[in-house]
């Protein structure tokens, strides 16, 4: 999704803007640009494609200035061309925008009547045009921003730069995230703390409706109604060092390998390692014991974590769970029981559809709990209870360590709920705690077969269609395997509940379609193996993800077997997640795909 940065500084800003934009590359983008005040004049350079194209332009045609704004654009309205790249500018004002201006068409009609005509296909340009009109009518820069923003509908984080106004950036936030970084005699703005991490760890987050006047000395924040606002100063831990790739070729590989540690940190939040007993370190603000139902909403991979969680909460806590993707939930307007619990899962904490579902539930009297990675995100800030993932920045667009940390958090919460509801006796609880305690070690073991998986992935990369099958809590992992493969390798893949195969998808099976069957040894393995036999009977080629026990009894039927460590079935989905991640990763690497920034994808999806 678009990323924005701004510097009201005292030293040249161009290289620093590029550096900060590089920190935002992980969000996904298809063009980039910067604008500075060069002796009071607005100057800009823009380029389609990667940041390196913009950097090359700047080498050939440098920019000067100590005040500037920058942008990485993820196209929504208009192709990812240089013309449509931000900043959008007139001689009087330059603007960068993250979000969507929903009423831009009607505003363009209004502006056209006054002689202001667009030159791009974007929704964002209208913001620069409106601000220019207000300036032409004699308003001050700050008043022009206020007048402009009051007319905008939709979601936006905006930065404005004005002709002749050295040292001034005006910012506004509605829906899309925006943070202010505090330096010494310099101030910074960015879409997130990572963008600011090159400059400062002192960060203030704007609330929805806030706007700010930023100069090198200070930031004055006001609410939508013009009241002076004081927002908390956070000390961000998004330090520069933790966003390096280290010895890995891609962030995704690094993050896959960080999973034993990430999961261990989550387990440590819920389990006292000295006694291997369940502990809830701070009292819950809601009571699992009396809950009639829990509502879960999330998007993409985070939704699939919730889908696995549903199996756990229903089985181990006997707690009914309603789950839906955020984009559907928000418009279904589901009736919710008073005093219910609504749980939201998000790595970024900024996903627009998840946030909208959260706000619907908050307005309908639900207690809001969230499982999030970015601690200062909007979803975290709007939640009554937050279960942090603590897995550090996830830079690869395809979610990996956040997914397994989400799964582990949900597994822990499910047994907390099971104990509170009397659904688990001590022996059962001890067994499940034991499974969680051994999880980090098992994940580390799963990673040792990476080379074997890489070989299998090389074969898989020749396919144009792949099916993934799983049953029970492994079914969402089949969906996740298909999602991962298609998003980073662009191979078409679909996941199915193994039992659904014969209800339609089996028509696709022939010798050209590899079928990845996720079947660790559990109470359902025989059923899944029957479905595998149906595939074999039709000439399908099986890649079986199982454990030693499963391989011993059923491995002969598969063309290839990925051997995962033997674990308790409770945590088997978390182990299998690693196998499907590695399969997708190595297929994509073999195909030469841009693994960390796959085409068309954004990391933080802040628009509907
Ligand atoms: C897939 C992926 C996405 C995200 C989804 C939700 O690998 O990363 O499907 O899971 O966009 O994002 P968050 O978790 O930030 O709400």
XYZ file of C-alpha atoms and ligand atoms in Angstrom:
624
model
C 0.000 0.000 0.000
C 1.171 3.581 -0.523
C 3.825 4.855 1.837
C 4.492 8.484 2.670
C 7.382 10.343 4.255
C 8.183 13.969 4.982
C 11.099 15.885 6.434
C 11.038 19.434 7.740
C 14.767 19.640 8.228
C 17.909 21.712 8.274
C 20.082 19.475 6.100
C 19.528 18.243 2.520
C 16.593 15.836 2.478
C 16.740 14.017 -0.847
C 18.915 11.058 0.180
C 17.103 10.772 3.472
C 13.709 10.749 1.775
C 14.911 7.951 -0.496
C 16.254 6.062 2.545
C 12.930 6.385 4.335
C 11.007 5.321 1.219
C 13.246 2.251 1.048
C 11.998 1.389 4.535
C 8.462 1.508 3.131
C 9.192 -0.684 0.098
C 7.974 -3.703 2.043
C 4.424 -2.337 1.866
C 4.343 -3.020 -1.900
C 4.339 -0.253 -4.542
C 4.645 0.324 -8.261
C 5.978 3.894 -8.608
C 7.647 6.488 -6.423
C 8.387 10.173 -6.214
C 9.639 13.029 -4.088
C 9.160 16.792 -3.987
C 11.327 19.370 -2.246
C 11.362 23.081 -1.769
C 14.356 24.158 -3.815
C 14.910 27.837 -2.925
C 11.201 28.073 -2.213
C 10.161 26.495 -5.525
C 8.366 23.142 -5.576
C 10.495 20.676 -7.542
C 9.719 17.019 -7.998
C 11.045 13.826 -9.545
C 8.922 10.746 -10.114
C 9.438 7.342 -11.710
C 7.390 4.248 -12.393
C 8.641 0.925 -11.051
C 11.114 0.434 -8.245
C 12.798 3.067 -6.125
C 16.050 2.464 -7.949
C 14.481 4.107 -11.022
C 13.718 7.206 -8.995
C 17.238 7.199 -7.524
C 18.693 7.001 -11.060
C 16.590 9.984 -12.126
C 17.834 11.950 -9.159
C 21.423 11.163 -10.061
C 20.910 12.528 -13.566
C 18.757 15.414 -12.447
C 19.433 16.178 -8.765
C 17.147 18.046 -6.386
C 18.077 20.298 -3.510
C 16.210 21.386 -0.433
C 15.863 20.844 3.298
C 12.086 20.417 3.266
C 10.546 17.573 1.292
C 7.948 14.857 0.946
C 8.105 11.417 -0.688
C 5.778 8.627 -1.723
C 5.651 5.036 -2.855
C 2.419 4.444 -4.783
C 0.350 1.268 -4.924
C -1.957 2.048 -7.824
C -5.697 2.172 -7.185
C -6.945 4.841 -9.632
C -4.916 4.992 -12.827
C -2.023 2.902 -14.108
C 1.347 2.889 -12.316
C 2.915 5.445 -14.654
C 5.225 8.339 -13.917
C 2.370 10.746 -14.635
C 0.161 9.159 -11.982
C 2.980 8.906 -9.424
C 2.923 11.197 -6.385
C 3.651 13.906 -5.331
C 0.872 15.601 -7.242
C 1.710 19.228 -7.623
C 0.736 22.625 -8.913
C 3.147 25.581 -8.775
C 1.695 26.397 -5.316
C 1.384 23.061 -3.550
C 2.623 19.449 -3.639
C 0.743 16.581 -2.035
C 1.370 12.924 -1.201
C -1.588 10.717 -0.315
C -2.188 7.244 1.070
C -5.817 6.057 0.888
C -8.735 6.676 -1.452
C -10.672 9.901 -1.977
C -14.114 8.443 -2.596
C -15.812 11.671 -3.718
C -13.035 12.765 -6.084
C -15.294 12.667 -9.148
C -17.788 15.184 -7.785
C -14.935 17.365 -6.526
C -13.339 17.304 -9.982
C -16.607 18.489 -11.532
C -16.736 21.349 -9.041
C -13.111 22.287 -9.691
C -13.557 22.105 -13.464
C -16.293 24.735 -13.190
C -13.648 27.029 -11.666
C -11.141 26.195 -14.416
C -9.006 23.678 -12.497
C -8.413 20.587 -14.630
C -6.613 17.347 -13.757
C -3.674 15.964 -15.663
C -3.594 12.473 -14.114
C -6.060 9.606 -13.725
C -5.704 9.520 -9.941
C -8.147 10.328 -7.179
C -5.315 11.986 -5.228
C -4.614 14.855 -7.605
C -7.911 16.445 -6.616
C -6.395 17.201 -3.192
C -3.590 19.296 -4.701
C -6.080 21.013 -7.013
C -8.464 21.905 -4.191
C -5.705 23.225 -1.979
C -4.476 25.339 -4.912
C -7.924 26.794 -5.437
C -8.130 27.811 -1.780
C -4.660 29.347 -1.940
C -5.685 31.230 -5.089
C -8.685 32.526 -3.164
C -6.287 33.992 -0.598
C -6.333 31.415 2.183
C -3.165 30.703 4.128
C -1.556 27.270 3.629
C -2.961 25.958 6.916
C -6.455 27.319 6.209
C -6.283 25.892 2.669
C -5.531 22.428 4.059
C -8.372 22.688 6.568
C -10.812 23.783 3.882
C -9.628 21.002 1.556
C -9.688 18.206 4.104
C -13.173 19.153 5.312
C -14.483 18.297 1.823
C -12.780 14.920 1.448
C -14.634 11.626 1.861
C -12.827 8.300 2.153
C -9.512 7.413 3.715
C -6.399 9.510 3.675
C -3.048 10.284 5.140
C -1.841 13.470 3.458
C 1.264 15.638 3.472
C 1.289 19.118 1.896
C 4.291 21.206 0.862
C 3.807 24.870 -0.149
C 5.619 27.175 -2.546
C 7.725 29.681 -0.598
C 6.955 28.115 2.802
C 10.395 26.814 3.722
C 10.290 24.384 6.657
C 6.523 23.839 6.589
C 4.688 20.546 6.058
C 0.994 20.249 6.871
C -0.322 16.733 7.531
C -3.804 15.258 7.899
C -5.076 11.821 8.791
C -8.442 10.138 8.291
C -8.414 6.341 8.193
C -4.889 5.786 6.850
C -2.040 5.696 9.372
C 0.371 8.590 9.870
C 3.109 9.148 12.431
C 5.272 12.128 13.396
C 8.931 11.541 14.285
C 10.640 13.966 16.656
C 14.258 14.840 15.870
C 16.646 17.506 17.155
C 15.784 20.653 15.258
C 14.127 18.520 12.593
C 10.743 16.832 12.360
C 9.740 13.819 10.281
C 6.516 12.267 9.050
C 5.871 8.738 7.871
C 3.290 6.048 7.299
C 4.786 4.009 10.123
C 7.568 3.921 12.674
C 9.744 1.882 10.299
C 9.873 4.757 7.835
C 11.000 7.005 10.671
C 13.444 4.540 12.187
C 16.395 5.950 10.222
C 15.919 9.283 11.956
C 14.369 8.856 15.379
C 12.714 6.465 17.795
C 10.479 9.201 19.278
C 7.150 8.848 17.529
C 3.650 10.322 17.892
C 0.706 8.718 16.068
C -2.041 10.933 14.711
C -5.618 9.902 15.510
C -8.372 9.857 12.916
C -9.440 13.409 12.123
C -6.142 14.918 13.342
C -4.154 17.378 11.300
C -0.750 18.786 12.118
C 1.390 21.787 11.279
C 4.962 20.569 11.247
C 8.093 22.733 11.213
C 11.710 21.783 12.020
C 11.108 22.866 15.623
C 7.760 21.296 16.462
C 4.498 19.672 15.446
C 1.216 21.310 16.482
C -1.587 18.769 16.333
C -5.267 19.641 16.186
C -8.428 17.598 16.097
C -10.976 17.710 13.298
C -12.794 20.468 15.248
C -9.664 22.575 15.531
C -9.029 21.810 19.209
C -5.393 21.509 20.279
C -4.640 17.791 20.676
C -1.910 16.219 22.727
C -0.919 12.759 21.540
C 1.345 10.372 23.425
C 5.056 10.277 22.559
C 6.054 6.634 22.041
C 9.538 5.191 22.035
C 9.426 2.963 18.994
C 11.538 -0.181 18.851
C 11.517 -0.303 15.051
C 15.276 0.177 15.140
C 17.324 0.126 11.967
C 19.180 -3.076 12.787
C 16.180 -5.378 12.953
C 15.099 -4.560 9.449
C 18.193 -5.952 7.776
C 18.161 -9.263 5.870
C 21.238 -10.600 7.641
C 22.632 -13.675 5.882
C 19.357 -14.373 4.063
C 18.637 -13.726 0.425
C 15.120 -12.480 1.151
C 13.241 -11.080 4.137
C 10.748 -13.892 3.685
C 13.484 -16.488 4.230
C 14.719 -14.622 7.294
C 11.210 -14.412 8.690
C 10.514 -18.091 8.048
C 13.653 -18.891 10.041
C 12.682 -16.531 12.844
C 9.594 -18.621 13.597
C 10.977 -20.834 16.381
C 11.962 -17.681 18.319
C 8.759 -15.840 17.491
C 6.616 -18.749 18.614
C 8.730 -19.262 21.722
C 8.087 -15.639 22.753
C 4.322 -16.163 22.391
C 4.412 -19.416 24.350
C 6.371 -17.607 27.088
C 3.546 -15.107 27.464
C 1.064 -17.827 28.355
C 3.124 -20.638 29.851
C 5.403 -20.458 32.886
C 8.474 -22.296 31.624
C 9.674 -23.132 35.135
C 6.569 -25.168 35.921
C 5.144 -25.729 32.430
C 1.786 -24.424 33.579
C -0.631 -22.039 31.962
C -0.438 -18.484 33.285
C -2.367 -15.440 32.236
C 0.152 -12.715 32.992
C -2.361 -9.874 33.188
C -6.017 -10.463 34.037
C -8.340 -10.652 31.029
C -10.831 -7.805 30.615
C -13.514 -10.311 29.580
C -14.699 -13.626 30.953
C -14.338 -16.683 28.703
C -16.424 -18.693 31.202
C -19.666 -16.832 30.548
C -19.277 -16.157 26.829
C -22.030 -17.511 24.594
C -20.132 -17.000 21.343
C -17.044 -15.309 19.976
C -16.929 -13.298 16.740
C -13.666 -13.351 14.792
C -12.749 -11.230 11.795
C -9.556 -10.706 9.792
C -8.283 -10.723 6.200
C -6.089 -12.998 4.093
C -3.543 -15.052 5.981
C -4.642 -13.543 9.303
C -8.180 -14.758 8.539
C -6.798 -18.255 7.962
C -5.133 -18.114 11.385
C -8.579 -17.347 12.788
C -10.055 -20.231 10.797
C -7.616 -22.653 12.473
C -8.404 -20.968 15.798
C -12.084 -21.767 15.348
C -11.293 -25.499 15.409
C -9.341 -25.035 18.631
C -11.865 -22.834 20.448
C -14.761 -25.099 19.484
C -12.978 -28.316 20.331
C -10.941 -27.450 23.402
C -13.077 -24.674 24.935
C -16.501 -25.679 23.604
C -16.903 -22.039 22.608
C -18.908 -21.406 19.410
C -17.050 -19.131 16.987
C -18.391 -17.037 14.104
C -15.673 -16.078 11.674
C -15.696 -14.038 8.504
C -13.305 -12.045 6.366
C -13.382 -8.353 7.229
C -14.590 -7.243 3.791
C -17.736 -9.392 4.085
C -18.294 -8.982 7.801
C -18.487 -5.202 7.619
C -21.444 -5.231 5.213
C -23.311 -8.275 6.567
C -24.334 -6.309 9.634
C -24.556 -9.484 11.714
C -26.652 -9.344 14.888
C -24.327 -9.593 17.892
C -25.178 -10.756 21.387
C -24.904 -7.984 23.966
C -21.633 -8.015 25.942
C -20.085 -10.448 23.461
C -16.416 -10.803 22.580
C -15.142 -9.811 19.150
C -11.590 -10.807 18.231
C -9.580 -9.273 15.379
C -6.371 -10.666 13.957
C -3.912 -8.513 12.031
C -0.174 -8.331 11.513
C -0.140 -4.654 10.539
C -3.038 -3.566 12.712
C -4.025 -1.193 9.902
C -6.051 -3.376 7.517
C -9.025 -1.218 6.504
C -11.606 -4.028 6.296
C -10.583 -5.542 9.631
C -10.697 -2.106 11.219
C -14.175 -1.471 9.828
C -15.381 -4.811 11.252
C -13.832 -3.845 14.601
C -15.634 -0.505 14.613
C -18.929 -2.204 13.779
C -18.479 -4.556 16.740
C -17.444 -1.717 19.060
C -20.549 0.231 18.056
C -22.599 -2.880 18.821
C -21.423 -3.234 22.385
C -18.812 -5.952 21.952
C -15.650 -6.181 23.979
C -12.878 -5.699 21.412
C -9.812 -7.926 21.596
C -7.063 -8.072 19.010
C -4.108 -10.228 18.103
C -1.693 -7.780 16.436
C 1.971 -7.425 15.652
C 2.351 -3.659 15.345
C 1.787 -2.548 18.910
C 0.972 1.100 18.190
C -1.320 0.355 15.235
C -4.871 1.642 14.943
C -6.414 -1.778 15.603
C -4.305 -2.168 18.758
C -5.187 1.317 19.910
C -8.915 0.756 19.382
C -8.963 -2.577 21.236
C -9.945 -3.110 24.853
C -7.577 -6.096 25.074
C -4.456 -6.599 22.962
C -2.526 -9.850 22.556
C 0.758 -8.735 20.971
C 2.603 -11.058 18.622
C 6.012 -9.627 19.548
C 7.608 -11.006 16.410
C 9.301 -7.801 15.248
C 8.754 -6.101 11.895
C 7.552 -8.433 9.167
C 8.967 -7.034 5.935
C 8.229 -9.767 3.373
C 4.827 -9.013 1.865
C 3.759 -12.633 2.331
C 3.015 -13.139 5.995
C 4.971 -15.982 7.629
C 6.200 -15.443 11.180
C 3.169 -13.305 12.029
C 0.951 -16.196 10.886
C 2.570 -18.794 13.134
C 2.680 -16.284 16.002
C -1.040 -15.615 15.452
C -1.734 -19.345 15.434
C 0.255 -19.862 18.621
C -1.528 -16.976 20.350
C -4.901 -18.433 19.373
C -3.850 -21.914 20.520
C -2.849 -20.491 23.907
C -6.056 -18.467 24.196
C -8.125 -21.530 23.269
C -6.737 -23.488 26.185
C -7.060 -20.488 28.505
C -10.717 -20.458 27.447
C -10.963 -24.246 27.806
C -9.747 -24.057 31.385
C -12.045 -21.108 32.223
C -15.067 -22.913 30.780
C -14.285 -26.211 32.473
C -13.939 -27.895 29.097
C -10.443 -29.252 29.814
C -9.522 -31.403 32.799
C -6.033 -31.143 34.277
C -4.650 -34.060 32.307
C -5.923 -32.729 28.990
C -4.645 -29.257 29.825
C -1.195 -30.592 30.737
C -1.066 -32.517 27.456
C -1.879 -29.406 25.405
C 0.549 -27.235 27.392
C 3.219 -29.875 26.743
C 2.488 -29.673 23.009
C 2.922 -25.896 23.057
C 6.131 -26.067 25.088
C 7.704 -28.414 22.553
C 6.530 -26.306 19.604
C 9.587 -24.014 19.135
C 11.923 -27.037 19.067
C 9.658 -28.835 16.601
C 9.569 -25.775 14.354
C 13.366 -25.625 14.387
C 13.393 -29.292 13.378
C 10.879 -28.646 10.592
C 13.262 -26.040 9.152
C 16.068 -28.595 8.866
C 14.331 -30.297 5.920
C 14.396 -27.081 3.904
C 16.756 -28.522 1.279
C 14.402 -31.486 0.659
C 11.473 -29.089 0.319
C 13.477 -26.878 -2.049
C 14.028 -29.878 -4.358
C 10.331 -30.713 -4.365
C 9.499 -27.040 -4.936
C 11.674 -26.977 -8.056
C 9.449 -29.681 -9.550
C 6.313 -27.934 -8.360
C 7.383 -24.708 -10.050
C 6.803 -26.345 -13.457
C 3.068 -26.785 -12.778
C 0.518 -24.245 -13.834
C -2.136 -25.423 -11.366
C -1.718 -26.945 -7.909
C -4.296 -28.256 -5.434
C -3.825 -28.290 -1.653
C -5.951 -30.574 0.542
C -6.351 -30.743 4.311
C -8.920 -31.821 6.863
C -10.018 -30.340 10.192
C -7.569 -27.758 11.513
C -5.293 -28.583 8.560
C -7.926 -27.398 6.076
C -7.118 -23.692 6.620
C -3.440 -24.613 6.221
C -4.297 -26.055 2.797
C -5.912 -22.694 1.987
C -2.819 -20.913 3.290
C -0.529 -23.151 1.202
C -2.479 -22.244 -1.925
C -2.529 -18.551 -1.012
C 1.220 -18.440 -0.370
C 2.036 -20.269 -3.601
C -0.113 -18.067 -5.801
C 0.901 -14.768 -4.232
C 4.662 -15.186 -4.513
C 5.172 -17.633 -7.419
C 2.069 -16.644 -9.473
C 1.254 -20.342 -9.946
C -2.475 -20.875 -9.819
C -3.332 -22.851 -6.685
C -6.501 -23.701 -4.771
C -7.012 -25.156 -1.337
C -9.886 -27.488 -0.464
C -11.216 -29.384 2.499
C -10.078 -32.898 1.579
C -13.652 -34.202 1.847
C -14.865 -31.644 -0.676
C -12.630 -32.964 -3.442
C -15.189 -35.364 -4.838
C -17.860 -32.665 -4.847
C -16.282 -30.906 -7.792
C -12.554 -30.126 -7.776
C -11.611 -33.741 -8.576
C -12.609 -32.912 -12.145
C -9.349 -30.960 -12.382
C -7.120 -33.854 -11.369
C -4.819 -35.369 -13.969
C -1.096 -36.101 -14.206
C -0.274 -32.401 -14.763
C -1.857 -31.130 -11.546
C 0.243 -31.761 -8.413
C -1.888 -32.278 -5.304
C -0.326 -31.307 -1.981
C -1.969 -33.357 0.761
C -1.440 -32.161 4.339
C -1.992 -35.216 6.529
C 0.015 -35.582 9.731
C -0.877 -38.648 11.792
C -4.015 -37.737 13.698
C -7.516 -39.113 14.125
C -8.501 -37.918 10.633
C -5.533 -39.203 8.642
C -7.336 -42.297 7.319
C -10.114 -40.111 5.907
C -7.640 -37.802 4.194
C -5.720 -40.780 2.820
C -8.954 -42.057 1.228
C -9.211 -38.717 -0.586
C -5.570 -39.085 -1.585
C -6.403 -42.468 -3.080
C -9.134 -40.846 -5.161
C -6.466 -38.538 -6.580
C -4.038 -41.406 -7.262
C -6.745 -43.365 -9.057
C -7.024 -40.502 -11.532
C -3.319 -40.245 -12.219
C -2.781 -37.275 -9.887
C 0.697 -36.705 -8.452
C 0.790 -36.426 -4.677
C 3.139 -34.369 -2.534
C 2.388 -35.608 0.977
C 3.153 -33.435 4.003
C 3.132 -35.757 6.969
C 5.217 -37.038 9.916
C 7.243 -40.231 10.355
C 4.202 -42.240 11.450
C 2.098 -41.003 8.520
C 4.932 -41.636 6.074
C 5.443 -45.181 7.366
C 1.825 -46.143 6.782
C 0.866 -44.066 3.751
C 4.040 -42.614 2.223
C 4.202 -45.225 -0.546
C 1.165 -43.741 -2.220
C 2.816 -40.327 -2.651
C 5.295 -39.371 -5.380
C 7.091 -37.154 -2.883
C 6.912 -36.806 0.887
C 7.770 -33.835 3.077
C 8.614 -35.157 6.497
C 7.610 -32.906 9.371
C 8.472 -33.686 13.006
C 6.052 -35.861 14.978
C 4.003 -33.504 17.184
C 0.733 -33.506 19.088
C -2.141 -33.011 16.590
C -3.090 -29.813 18.471
C -0.009 -27.984 17.146
C 0.305 -29.858 13.830
C -1.217 -26.945 11.818
C 1.573 -24.645 13.048
C 4.220 -27.138 11.916
C 2.512 -27.755 8.569
C 2.415 -23.986 7.996
C 6.221 -24.002 7.783
C 6.183 -26.743 5.145
C 3.773 -24.848 2.873
C 5.692 -21.592 3.375
C 8.975 -23.230 2.318
C 7.316 -24.919 -0.632
C 5.962 -21.599 -1.914
C 9.185 -19.731 -1.144
C 11.454 -22.124 -3.028
C 9.077 -22.435 -5.978
C 9.058 -18.638 -6.261
C 12.847 -18.342 -5.900
C 13.313 -21.016 -8.562
C 11.045 -19.050 -10.901
C 13.031 -15.872 -10.224
C 10.034 -14.052 -8.760
C 10.316 -10.962 -6.563
C 9.625 -12.889 -3.367
C 9.558 -10.007 -0.899
C 7.517 -7.665 -3.046
C 5.293 -9.773 -5.282
C 3.566 -7.973 -8.117
C 0.301 -6.181 -7.313
C 0.461 -6.951 -3.590
C 0.616 -4.579 -0.648
C 1.765 -5.341 2.870
C -0.527 -3.051 4.761
C -3.900 -2.863 3.031
C -5.279 0.440 4.224
C -8.003 0.767 1.589
C -11.211 -1.227 1.099
C -0.692 -13.015 2.732
C -0.830 -11.806 3.526
C -2.141 -11.111 3.538
C -2.421 -10.503 4.923
C -3.714 -9.672 4.877
C -4.051 -9.118 6.243
O 0.584 -13.549 2.840
O 0.103 -11.368 4.153
O -3.166 -11.958 3.136
O -2.530 -11.531 5.855
O -3.560 -8.627 3.972
O -3.054 -8.263 6.710
P -2.927 -7.931 8.231
O -2.541 -9.166 8.954
O -1.865 -6.874 8.295
O -4.259 -7.424 8.692
